[in-house]
Tab-separated table of N, CA and C in Angstrom:
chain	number	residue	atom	x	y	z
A	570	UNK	N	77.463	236.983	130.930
A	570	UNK	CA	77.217	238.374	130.654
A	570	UNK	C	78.559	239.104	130.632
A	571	UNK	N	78.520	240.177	129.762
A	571	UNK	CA	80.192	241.077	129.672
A	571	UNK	C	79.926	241.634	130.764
A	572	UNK	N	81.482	242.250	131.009
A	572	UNK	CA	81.630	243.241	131.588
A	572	UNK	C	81.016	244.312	131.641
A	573	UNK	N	80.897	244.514	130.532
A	573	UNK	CA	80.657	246.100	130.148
A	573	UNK	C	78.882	246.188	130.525
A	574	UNK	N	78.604	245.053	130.270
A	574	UNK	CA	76.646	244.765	130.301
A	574	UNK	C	76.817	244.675	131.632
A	575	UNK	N	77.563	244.296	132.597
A	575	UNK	CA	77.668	244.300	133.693
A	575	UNK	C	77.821	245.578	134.535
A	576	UNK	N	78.825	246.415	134.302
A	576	UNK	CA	78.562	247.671	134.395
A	576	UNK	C	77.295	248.783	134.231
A	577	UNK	N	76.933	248.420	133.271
A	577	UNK	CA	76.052	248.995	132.728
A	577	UNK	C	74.331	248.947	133.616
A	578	UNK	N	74.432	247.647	133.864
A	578	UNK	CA	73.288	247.097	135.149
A	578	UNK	C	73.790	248.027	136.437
A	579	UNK	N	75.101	247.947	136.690
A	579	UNK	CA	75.196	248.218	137.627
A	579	UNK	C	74.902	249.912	138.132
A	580	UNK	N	75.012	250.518	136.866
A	580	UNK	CA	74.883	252.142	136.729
A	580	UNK	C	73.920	252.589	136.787
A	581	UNK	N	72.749	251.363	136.320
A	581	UNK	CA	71.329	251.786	136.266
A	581	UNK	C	70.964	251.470	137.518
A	582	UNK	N	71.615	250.585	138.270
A	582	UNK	CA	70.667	250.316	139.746
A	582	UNK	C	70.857	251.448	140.989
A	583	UNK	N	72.504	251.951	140.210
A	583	UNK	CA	72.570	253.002	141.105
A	583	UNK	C	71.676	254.729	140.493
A	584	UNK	N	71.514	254.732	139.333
A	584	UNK	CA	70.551	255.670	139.146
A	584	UNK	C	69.105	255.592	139.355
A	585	UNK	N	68.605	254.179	139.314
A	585	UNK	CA	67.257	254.182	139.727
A	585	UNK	C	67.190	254.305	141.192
A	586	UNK	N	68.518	254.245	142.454
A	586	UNK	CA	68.298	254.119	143.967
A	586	UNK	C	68.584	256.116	144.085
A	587	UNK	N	69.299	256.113	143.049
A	587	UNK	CA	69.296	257.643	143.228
A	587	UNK	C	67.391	258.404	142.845
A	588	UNK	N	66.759	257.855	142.247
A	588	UNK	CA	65.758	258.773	141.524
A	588	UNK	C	64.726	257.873	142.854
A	589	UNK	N	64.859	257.076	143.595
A	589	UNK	CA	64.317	256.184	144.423
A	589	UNK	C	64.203	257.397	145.732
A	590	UNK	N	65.310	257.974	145.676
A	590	UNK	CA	65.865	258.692	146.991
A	590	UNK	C	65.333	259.887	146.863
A	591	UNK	N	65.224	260.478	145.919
A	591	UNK	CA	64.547	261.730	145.519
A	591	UNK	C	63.496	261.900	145.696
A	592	UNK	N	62.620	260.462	145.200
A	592	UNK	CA	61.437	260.675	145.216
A	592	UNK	C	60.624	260.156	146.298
A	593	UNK	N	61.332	259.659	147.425
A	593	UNK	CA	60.877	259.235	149.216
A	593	UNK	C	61.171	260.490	149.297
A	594	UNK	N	62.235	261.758	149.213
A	594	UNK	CA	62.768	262.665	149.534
A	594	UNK	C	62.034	263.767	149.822
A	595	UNK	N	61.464	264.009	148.130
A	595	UNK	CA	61.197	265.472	147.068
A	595	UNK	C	62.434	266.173	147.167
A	596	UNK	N	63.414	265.803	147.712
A	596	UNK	CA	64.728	266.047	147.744
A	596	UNK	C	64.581	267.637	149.155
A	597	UNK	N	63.673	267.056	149.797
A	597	UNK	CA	63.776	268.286	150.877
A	597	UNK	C	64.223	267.140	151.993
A	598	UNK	N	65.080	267.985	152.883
A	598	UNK	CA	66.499	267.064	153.429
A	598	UNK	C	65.348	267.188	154.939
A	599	UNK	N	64.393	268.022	154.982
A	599	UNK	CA	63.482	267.919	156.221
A	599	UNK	C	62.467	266.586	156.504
A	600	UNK	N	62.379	266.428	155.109
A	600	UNK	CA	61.418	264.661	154.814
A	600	UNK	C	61.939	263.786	155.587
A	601	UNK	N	63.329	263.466	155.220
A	601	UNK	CA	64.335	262.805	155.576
A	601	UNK	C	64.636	262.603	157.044
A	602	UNK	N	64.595	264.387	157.672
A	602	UNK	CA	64.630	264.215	158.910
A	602	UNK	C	64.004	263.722	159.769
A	603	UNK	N	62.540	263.623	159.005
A	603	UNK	CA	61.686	263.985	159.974
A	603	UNK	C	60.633	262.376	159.814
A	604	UNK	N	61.015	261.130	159.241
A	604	UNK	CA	60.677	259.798	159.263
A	604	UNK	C	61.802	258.855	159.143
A	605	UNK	N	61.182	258.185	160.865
A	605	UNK	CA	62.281	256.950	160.485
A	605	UNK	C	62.475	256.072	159.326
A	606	UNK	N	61.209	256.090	158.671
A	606	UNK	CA	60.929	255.257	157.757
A	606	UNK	C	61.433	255.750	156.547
A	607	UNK	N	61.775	256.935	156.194
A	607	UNK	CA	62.391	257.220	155.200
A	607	UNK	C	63.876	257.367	155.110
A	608	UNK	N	64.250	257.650	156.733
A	608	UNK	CA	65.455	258.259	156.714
A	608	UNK	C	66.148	256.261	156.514
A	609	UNK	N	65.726	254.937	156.683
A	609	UNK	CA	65.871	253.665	156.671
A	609	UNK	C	65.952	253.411	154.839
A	610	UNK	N	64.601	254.019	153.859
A	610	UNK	CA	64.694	253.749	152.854
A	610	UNK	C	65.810	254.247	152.463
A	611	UNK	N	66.156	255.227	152.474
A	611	UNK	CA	67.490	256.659	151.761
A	611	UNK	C	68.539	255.772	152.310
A	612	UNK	N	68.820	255.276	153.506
A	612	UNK	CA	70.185	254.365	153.605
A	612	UNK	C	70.112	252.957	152.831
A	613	UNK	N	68.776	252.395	152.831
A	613	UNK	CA	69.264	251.133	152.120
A	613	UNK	C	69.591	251.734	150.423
A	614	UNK	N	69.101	252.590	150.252
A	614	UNK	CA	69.187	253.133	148.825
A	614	UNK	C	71.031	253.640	148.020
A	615	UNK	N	71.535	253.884	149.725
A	615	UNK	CA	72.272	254.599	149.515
A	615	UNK	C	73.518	253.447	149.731
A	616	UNK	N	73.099	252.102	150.667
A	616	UNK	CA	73.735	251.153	150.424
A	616	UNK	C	73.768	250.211	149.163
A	617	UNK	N	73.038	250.486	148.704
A	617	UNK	CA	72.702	250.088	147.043
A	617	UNK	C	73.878	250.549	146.182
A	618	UNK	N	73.717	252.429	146.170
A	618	UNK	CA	74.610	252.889	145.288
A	618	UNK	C	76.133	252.400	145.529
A	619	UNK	N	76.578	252.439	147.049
A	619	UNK	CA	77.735	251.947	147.483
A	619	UNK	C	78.269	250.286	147.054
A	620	UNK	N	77.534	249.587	146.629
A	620	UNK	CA	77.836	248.152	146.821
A	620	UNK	C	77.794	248.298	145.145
A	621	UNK	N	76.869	249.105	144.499
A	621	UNK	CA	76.965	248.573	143.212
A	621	UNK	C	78.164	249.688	142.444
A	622	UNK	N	78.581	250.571	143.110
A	622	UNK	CA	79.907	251.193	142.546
A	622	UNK	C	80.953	250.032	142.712
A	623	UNK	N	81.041	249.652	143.833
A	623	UNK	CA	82.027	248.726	144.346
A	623	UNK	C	82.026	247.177	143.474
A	624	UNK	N	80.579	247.031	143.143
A	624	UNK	CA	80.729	245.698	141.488
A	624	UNK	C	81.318	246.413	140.519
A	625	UNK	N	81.459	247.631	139.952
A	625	UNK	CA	81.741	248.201	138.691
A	625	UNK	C	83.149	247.763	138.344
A	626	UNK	N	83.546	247.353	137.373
A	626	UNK	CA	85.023	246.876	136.890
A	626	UNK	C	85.640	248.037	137.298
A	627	UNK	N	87.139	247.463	137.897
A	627	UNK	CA	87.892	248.628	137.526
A	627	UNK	C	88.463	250.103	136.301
A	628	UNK	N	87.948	249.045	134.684
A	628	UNK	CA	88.207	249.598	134.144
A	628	UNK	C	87.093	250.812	133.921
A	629	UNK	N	86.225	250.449	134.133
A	629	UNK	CA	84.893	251.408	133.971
A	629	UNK	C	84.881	252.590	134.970
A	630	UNK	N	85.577	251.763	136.098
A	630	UNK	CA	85.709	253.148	137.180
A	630	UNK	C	86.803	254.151	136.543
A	631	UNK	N	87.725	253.450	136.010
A	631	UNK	CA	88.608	254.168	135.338
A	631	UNK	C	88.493	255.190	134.075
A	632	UNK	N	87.727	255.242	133.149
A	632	UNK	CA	86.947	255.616	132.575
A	632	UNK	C	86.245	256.607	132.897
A	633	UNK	N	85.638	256.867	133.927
A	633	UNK	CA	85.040	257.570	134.618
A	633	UNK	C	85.505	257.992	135.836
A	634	UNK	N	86.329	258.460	136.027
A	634	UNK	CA	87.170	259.413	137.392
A	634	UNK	C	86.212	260.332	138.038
A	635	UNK	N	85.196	261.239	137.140
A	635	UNK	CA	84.303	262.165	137.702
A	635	UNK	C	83.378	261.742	139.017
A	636	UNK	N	83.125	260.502	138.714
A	636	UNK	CA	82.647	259.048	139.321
A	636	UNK	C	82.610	259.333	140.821
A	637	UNK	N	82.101	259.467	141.678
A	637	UNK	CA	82.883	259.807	143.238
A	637	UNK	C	83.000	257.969	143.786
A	638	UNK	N	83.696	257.258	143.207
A	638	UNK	CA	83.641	255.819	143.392
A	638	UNK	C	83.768	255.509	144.966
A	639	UNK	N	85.091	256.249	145.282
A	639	UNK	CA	85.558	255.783	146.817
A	639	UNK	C	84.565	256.190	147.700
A	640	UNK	N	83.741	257.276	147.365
A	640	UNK	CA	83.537	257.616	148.225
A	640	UNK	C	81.899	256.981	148.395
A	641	UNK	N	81.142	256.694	147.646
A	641	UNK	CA	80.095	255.818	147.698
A	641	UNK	C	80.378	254.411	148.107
A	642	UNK	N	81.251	253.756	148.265
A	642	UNK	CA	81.827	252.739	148.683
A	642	UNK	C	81.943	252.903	149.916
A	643	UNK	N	82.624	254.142	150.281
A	643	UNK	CA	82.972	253.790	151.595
A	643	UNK	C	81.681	254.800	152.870
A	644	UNK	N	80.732	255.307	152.065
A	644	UNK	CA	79.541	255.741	153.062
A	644	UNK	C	78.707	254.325	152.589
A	645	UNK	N	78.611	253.135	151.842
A	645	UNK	CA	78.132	252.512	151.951
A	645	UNK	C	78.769	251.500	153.341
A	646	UNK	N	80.138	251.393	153.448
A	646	UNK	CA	80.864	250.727	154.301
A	646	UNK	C	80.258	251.326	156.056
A	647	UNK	N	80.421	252.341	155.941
A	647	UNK	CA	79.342	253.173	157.291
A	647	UNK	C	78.667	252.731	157.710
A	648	UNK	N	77.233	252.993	156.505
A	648	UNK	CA	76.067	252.453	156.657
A	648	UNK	C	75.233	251.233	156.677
A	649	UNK	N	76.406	250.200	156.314
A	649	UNK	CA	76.423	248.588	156.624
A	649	UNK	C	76.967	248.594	158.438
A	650	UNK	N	78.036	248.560	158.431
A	650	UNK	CA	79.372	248.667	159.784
A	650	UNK	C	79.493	249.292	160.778
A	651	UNK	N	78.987	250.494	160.762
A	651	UNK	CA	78.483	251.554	161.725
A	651	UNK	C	77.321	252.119	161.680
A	652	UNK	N	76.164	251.549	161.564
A	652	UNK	CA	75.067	252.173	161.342
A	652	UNK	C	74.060	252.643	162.808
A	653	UNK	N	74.810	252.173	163.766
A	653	UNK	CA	74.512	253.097	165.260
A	653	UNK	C	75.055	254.235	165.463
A	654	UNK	N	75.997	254.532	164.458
A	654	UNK	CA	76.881	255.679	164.548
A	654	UNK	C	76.557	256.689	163.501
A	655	UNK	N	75.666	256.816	162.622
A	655	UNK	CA	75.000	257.197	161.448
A	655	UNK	C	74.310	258.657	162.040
A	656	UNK	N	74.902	259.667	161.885
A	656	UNK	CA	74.087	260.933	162.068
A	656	UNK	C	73.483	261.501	160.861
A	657	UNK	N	72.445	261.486	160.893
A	657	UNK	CA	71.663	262.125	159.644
A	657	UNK	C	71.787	263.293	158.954
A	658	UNK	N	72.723	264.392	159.765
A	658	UNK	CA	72.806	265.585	159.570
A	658	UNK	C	74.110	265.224	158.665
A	659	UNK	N	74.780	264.118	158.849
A	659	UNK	CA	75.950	264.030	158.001
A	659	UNK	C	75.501	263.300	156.737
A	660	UNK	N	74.210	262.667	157.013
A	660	UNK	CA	73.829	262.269	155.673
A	660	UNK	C	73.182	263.404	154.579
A	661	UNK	N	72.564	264.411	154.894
A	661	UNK	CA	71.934	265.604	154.384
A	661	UNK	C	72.721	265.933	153.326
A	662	UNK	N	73.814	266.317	153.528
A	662	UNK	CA	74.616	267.044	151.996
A	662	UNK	C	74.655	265.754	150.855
A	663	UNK	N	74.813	264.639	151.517
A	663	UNK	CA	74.539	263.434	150.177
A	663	UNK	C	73.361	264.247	149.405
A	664	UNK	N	72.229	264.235	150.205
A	664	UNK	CA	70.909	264.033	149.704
A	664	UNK	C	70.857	265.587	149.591
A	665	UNK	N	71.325	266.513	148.975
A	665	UNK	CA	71.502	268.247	148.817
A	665	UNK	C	72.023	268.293	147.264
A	666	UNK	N	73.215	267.598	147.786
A	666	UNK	CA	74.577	268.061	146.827
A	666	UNK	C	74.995	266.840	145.609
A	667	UNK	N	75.226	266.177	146.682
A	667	UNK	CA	76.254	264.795	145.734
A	667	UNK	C	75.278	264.109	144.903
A	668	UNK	N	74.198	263.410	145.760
A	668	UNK	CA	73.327	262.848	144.584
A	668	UNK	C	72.523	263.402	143.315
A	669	UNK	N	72.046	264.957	143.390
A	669	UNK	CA	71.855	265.633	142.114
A	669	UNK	C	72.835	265.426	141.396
A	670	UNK	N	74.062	265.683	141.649
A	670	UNK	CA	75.366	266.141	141.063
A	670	UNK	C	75.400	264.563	140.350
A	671	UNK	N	75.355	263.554	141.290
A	671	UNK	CA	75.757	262.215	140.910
A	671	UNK	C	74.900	261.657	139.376
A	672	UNK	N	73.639	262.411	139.317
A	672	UNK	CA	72.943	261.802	138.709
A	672	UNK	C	72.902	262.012	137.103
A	673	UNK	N	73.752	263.209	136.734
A	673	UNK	CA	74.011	263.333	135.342
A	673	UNK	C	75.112	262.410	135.032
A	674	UNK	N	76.090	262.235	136.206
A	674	UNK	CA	77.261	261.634	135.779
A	674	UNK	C	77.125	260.106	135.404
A	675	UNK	N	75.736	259.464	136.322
A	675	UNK	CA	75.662	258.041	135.806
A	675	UNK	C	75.047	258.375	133.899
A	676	UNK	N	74.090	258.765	133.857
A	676	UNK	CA	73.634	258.956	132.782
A	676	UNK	C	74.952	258.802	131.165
A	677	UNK	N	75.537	260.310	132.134
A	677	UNK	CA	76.935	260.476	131.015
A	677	UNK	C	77.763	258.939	130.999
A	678	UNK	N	77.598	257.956	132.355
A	678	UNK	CA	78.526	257.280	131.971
A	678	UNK	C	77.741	256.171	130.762
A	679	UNK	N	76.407	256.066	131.270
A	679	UNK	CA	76.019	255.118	130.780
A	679	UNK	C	75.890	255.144	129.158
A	680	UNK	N	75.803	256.638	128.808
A	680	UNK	CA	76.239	256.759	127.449
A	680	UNK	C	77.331	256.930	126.918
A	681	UNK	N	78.480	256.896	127.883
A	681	UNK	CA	79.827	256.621	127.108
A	681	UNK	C	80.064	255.157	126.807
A	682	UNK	N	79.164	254.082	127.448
A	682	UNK	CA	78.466	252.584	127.742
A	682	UNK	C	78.757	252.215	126.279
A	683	UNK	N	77.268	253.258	125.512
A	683	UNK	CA	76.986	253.037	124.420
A	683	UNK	C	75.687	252.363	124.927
A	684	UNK	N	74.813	253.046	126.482
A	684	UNK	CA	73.699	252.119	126.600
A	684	UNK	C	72.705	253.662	127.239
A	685	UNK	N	71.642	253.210	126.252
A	685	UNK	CA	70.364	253.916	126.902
A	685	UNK	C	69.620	253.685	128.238
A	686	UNK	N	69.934	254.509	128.842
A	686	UNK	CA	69.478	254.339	130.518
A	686	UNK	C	68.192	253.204	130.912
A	687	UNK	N	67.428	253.993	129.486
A	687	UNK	CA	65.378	253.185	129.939
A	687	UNK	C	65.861	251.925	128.867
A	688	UNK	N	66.914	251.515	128.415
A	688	UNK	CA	66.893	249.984	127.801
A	688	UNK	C	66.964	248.928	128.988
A	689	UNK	N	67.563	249.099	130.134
A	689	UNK	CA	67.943	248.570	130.968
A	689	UNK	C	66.913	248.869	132.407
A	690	UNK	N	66.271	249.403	132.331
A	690	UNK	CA	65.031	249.823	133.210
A	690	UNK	C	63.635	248.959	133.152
């Protein structure tokens, strides 16, 4: 498989863990608070997005700077490595801010791809 098809998998797994997260969510950050069981799904989800930024070629990350690469990488690194240390209130603005925000940008990348999001779905 290319690179680029490789990427491209990889953009969709992190947009489907994003629309995954939303929708355990409704994107009210009180859901979240308020079940262990969800606040467990939203991290493995969120270890998803982290591990599969971290497969993305360099050049693709490159390509895409808007990308918050490091930084999904390294709250995935947290939430593998320190996950006794995991305060939820620090997870909240993910699930507010960054992941709405995040979620046009996979889209945009995946069509700078030259790949339709639901081909790969």
């Amino acid at each position: 498989m290319s690179a680029m098809k490789n990427a491209a998998l990889y953009l969709v797994q992190m947009l489907d863990s994003v629309d995954a997260i939303r929708e355990f969510t409704g994107g009210d950050p009180d859901t979240y608070r308020g079940s262990r069981l969800i606040r467990d799904a939203v991290h493995r989800n969120l270890e998803i997005i982290g591990e599969a930024a971290k497969r993305c070629p360099d050049t693709v990350r490159a390509q895409f700077p808007g990308i918050p690469w490091k930084g999904m990488a390294g709250l995935r690194d947290v939430l593998i490595h320190d996950y006794d240390a995991v305060d939820p209130e620090e997870v909240v603005p993910v699930l507010t801010e960054h992941l709405p925000a995040l979620r046009p940008l996979l889209i945009a990348a995946l069509a700078g791809l030259g790949v339709d999001e639901n081909q790969l779905r």
